Amino acid sequence: MATESSEGEEEGKLTVGNQVLMVEDDLREMGKNAAWSVSSWKSGNGVSYLLDDNLDTYWQSDGAQPHSVNIQFQKKVKLQLVVLYVDFKLDESYTPSKISIRAGDGFHNLKDIKTVELDKPRGWVHISLSGNDARETFVNTFMLQISVLSNHLNGRDTHVRQIKLYGPRPNPIPHQPFQFTSRKFITYASIR
């Protein structure tokens, strides 16, 4: 069970516990285009384990809270969804219970966009970055920071097994007002 809040928004329920990662087809994974860093790590459990697509490995923080994962892009990107894999059954007191997501141009101007509370999560946790307004379907940013503010059972260090970032898939044909997505159309859409 998870609850979510953002500026001026009341808490709502998030879907958690999916053992298989399922994301809409109109989204693409953006994390591979970024530079990742963490506030701290235990030897042998660094930032690379957040991106290795292996649910048996994890990043483990080391030190006082909050623990942060910083994701920086070379150019401004549109992000719509953050997906984390956490497992209370395996990690117990290392499992995050409250997460904050901030966005901005760099460390100097990060702004809180979401705060999420997790209750014994097990699986992929989907966190939408959409705003209160229906027109705000994504966040346009150079940097995203995911901070673990507290853990279950008052744990000190944290385990996060995977993080995925998703943004809208770009229109495959530049300056085309319509977004045709069938493979057959895209195959014959360009002039040779």
Coordinates of C-alpha atoms in Angstrom, one line a residue:
M1 CA 0.0 0.0 0.0
A2 CA 1.3 3.5 -0.8
T3 CA 0.1 7.0 -0.6
E4 CA 1.2 9.9 -2.7
S5 CA 1.1 13.7 -2.4
S6 CA 2.4 16.7 -4.2
E7 CA 2.1 20.4 -3.8
G8 CA -1.5 21.3 -3.0
E9 CA -2.6 17.7 -3.7
E10 CA -4.4 15.4 -1.3
E11 CA -2.9 12.0 -0.6
G12 CA -4.0 9.2 -3.0
K13 CA -3.3 5.5 -3.5
L14 CA -0.5 4.1 -5.7
T15 CA -0.5 0.7 -7.2
V16 CA 2.4 -1.4 -5.8
G17 CA 3.5 -4.9 -5.7
N18 CA 3.7 -5.8 -9.4
Q19 CA 6.4 -8.4 -9.8
V20 CA 6.5 -7.9 -13.5
L21 CA 7.3 -4.4 -14.9
M22 CA 4.6 -3.2 -17.2
V23 CA 4.6 0.2 -18.8
E24 CA 2.5 1.8 -21.5
D25 CA 3.8 1.5 -25.1
D26 CA 3.9 5.3 -25.6
L27 CA 6.6 5.6 -22.9
R28 CA 10.3 5.0 -23.4
E29 CA 13.1 4.4 -20.8
M30 CA 15.2 7.5 -20.3
G31 CA 17.6 6.5 -17.5
K32 CA 20.3 5.2 -19.9
N33 CA 20.8 8.8 -21.2
A34 CA 21.7 10.2 -17.8
A35 CA 24.6 10.5 -15.4
W36 CA 23.7 8.7 -12.1
S37 CA 25.2 9.4 -8.6
V38 CA 24.2 8.6 -5.0
S39 CA 24.7 10.4 -1.7
S40 CA 26.5 7.3 -0.2
W41 CA 27.0 3.6 -0.8
K42 CA 28.3 0.5 1.0
S43 CA 31.3 -1.1 -0.7
G44 CA 30.1 -3.6 -3.3
N45 CA 26.6 -2.0 -3.5
G46 CA 27.0 1.1 -5.6
V47 CA 24.9 3.1 -8.1
S48 CA 25.6 0.6 -10.9
Y49 CA 23.3 -1.9 -9.3
L50 CA 20.3 0.4 -9.8
L51 CA 20.7 0.0 -13.5
D52 CA 21.8 -3.6 -14.0
D53 CA 18.3 -5.1 -14.6
N54 CA 19.0 -7.7 -11.9
L55 CA 16.4 -7.8 -9.1
D56 CA 18.9 -9.8 -6.9
T57 CA 21.3 -6.8 -6.6
Y58 CA 20.7 -3.5 -4.9
W59 CA 22.1 -0.1 -4.0
Q60 CA 22.7 0.2 -0.3
S61 CA 23.2 3.6 1.3
D62 CA 25.7 4.2 4.1
G63 CA 25.2 7.0 6.6
A64 CA 22.6 9.4 7.9
Q65 CA 19.3 10.0 6.1
P66 CA 18.1 11.3 3.7
H67 CA 19.7 9.1 1.1
S68 CA 19.6 10.5 -2.4
V69 CA 19.9 9.2 -6.0
N70 CA 20.8 12.0 -8.4
I71 CA 20.0 11.7 -12.1
Q72 CA 21.4 14.4 -14.4
F73 CA 20.7 14.8 -18.1
Q74 CA 22.9 16.7 -20.7
K75 CA 19.8 18.3 -22.2
K76 CA 16.3 19.0 -20.8
V77 CA 14.1 15.9 -21.0
K78 CA 10.4 15.2 -20.4
L79 CA 9.9 12.6 -17.6
Q80 CA 6.5 11.2 -16.9
L81 CA 7.0 8.1 -14.7
V82 CA 9.5 6.9 -12.0
V83 CA 9.4 3.2 -11.3
L84 CA 11.3 1.6 -8.4
Y85 CA 11.7 -2.0 -7.4
V86 CA 11.7 -2.5 -3.6
D87 CA 11.0 -5.6 -1.6
F88 CA 10.0 -5.5 2.1
K89 CA 10.1 -9.3 2.4
L90 CA 13.8 -9.4 1.5
D91 CA 15.0 -6.1 2.8
E92 CA 12.8 -5.4 5.9
S93 CA 14.2 -2.3 7.8
Y94 CA 16.2 -1.4 4.7
T95 CA 13.0 -0.8 2.7
P96 CA 12.1 2.9 2.0
S97 CA 8.8 4.0 3.6
K98 CA 8.9 7.7 2.5
I99 CA 10.3 9.0 -0.7
S100 CA 10.6 12.5 -2.1
I101 CA 11.1 13.4 -5.7
R102 CA 12.6 16.7 -6.7
A103 CA 13.3 18.2 -10.1
G104 CA 15.3 21.2 -11.4
D105 CA 18.2 22.5 -13.5
G106 CA 20.8 21.4 -11.0
F107 CA 21.5 20.9 -7.3
H108 CA 21.0 24.7 -6.6
N109 CA 17.3 24.9 -7.6
L110 CA 15.6 21.5 -7.0
K111 CA 11.9 21.7 -6.2
D112 CA 9.8 19.1 -4.5
I113 CA 7.3 17.6 -7.0
K114 CA 6.1 14.4 -5.3
T115 CA 6.3 12.8 -1.9
V116 CA 5.3 9.1 -1.6
E117 CA 4.7 6.9 1.4
L118 CA 5.1 3.2 1.0
D119 CA 3.6 0.5 3.3
K120 CA 5.6 -2.7 3.1
P121 CA 6.0 -2.6 -0.7
R122 CA 7.0 -5.6 -2.7
G123 CA 7.6 -5.2 -6.4
W124 CA 7.6 -2.4 -8.9
V125 CA 6.3 0.9 -7.5
H126 CA 5.0 3.3 -10.1
I127 CA 5.2 7.0 -9.3
S128 CA 3.5 9.4 -11.8
L129 CA 5.1 12.8 -12.2
S130 CA 1.9 14.3 -13.6
G131 CA 0.8 17.5 -11.9
N132 CA -2.6 18.6 -10.7
D133 CA -3.6 20.1 -14.0
A134 CA -4.6 17.6 -16.8
R135 CA -2.3 19.4 -19.2
E136 CA 0.7 18.7 -16.9
T137 CA 1.5 15.2 -18.0
F138 CA 5.2 15.3 -17.6
V139 CA 8.1 17.2 -15.9
N140 CA 10.6 19.0 -18.2
T141 CA 13.9 18.9 -16.3
F142 CA 17.7 18.6 -16.4
M143 CA 17.9 16.8 -13.1
L144 CA 15.8 14.5 -11.0
Q145 CA 16.6 13.6 -7.4
I146 CA 15.0 10.7 -5.6
S147 CA 15.4 11.0 -1.8
V148 CA 14.7 8.3 0.8
L149 CA 13.4 10.3 3.8
S150 CA 12.7 7.3 6.1
N151 CA 12.7 3.5 6.1
H152 CA 10.4 0.8 7.6
L153 CA 11.0 -0.2 11.2
N154 CA 13.2 3.0 11.6
G155 CA 16.0 1.5 9.6
R156 CA 19.1 3.7 8.9
D157 CA 20.4 2.5 5.6
T158 CA 18.3 1.7 2.5
H159 CA 18.1 -0.8 -0.3
V160 CA 16.7 0.0 -3.7
R161 CA 16.9 -2.8 -6.2
Q162 CA 16.1 -1.0 -9.5
I163 CA 15.1 2.5 -10.7
K164 CA 13.6 3.2 -14.2
L165 CA 12.6 6.6 -15.6
Y166 CA 10.1 6.9 -18.4
G167 CA 9.2 9.8 -20.7
P168 CA 6.9 10.2 -23.7
R169 CA 8.1 8.5 -26.9
P170 CA 8.9 11.2 -29.5
N171 CA 7.1 11.5 -32.8
P172 CA 9.0 9.2 -35.2
I173 CA 8.4 11.6 -38.1
P174 CA 9.6 15.2 -37.5
H175 CA 7.2 18.0 -38.3
Q176 CA 4.4 15.4 -38.8
P177 CA 1.2 16.6 -37.0
F178 CA -0.1 13.1 -36.5
Q179 CA 1.5 10.3 -34.5
F180 CA 1.2 7.1 -36.5
T181 CA 2.5 4.2 -34.4
S182 CA 1.9 1.1 -36.5
R183 CA 5.1 -0.6 -37.7
K184 CA 3.7 -0.9 -41.2
F185 CA 3.0 2.8 -41.5
I186 CA 6.4 3.8 -40.1
T187 CA 8.2 1.3 -42.4
Y188 CA 6.7 3.0 -45.5
A189 CA 6.6 6.6 -44.1
S190 CA 9.9 7.8 -45.4
I191 CA 10.8 8.7 -49.0
R192 CA 13.7 6.8 -50.4

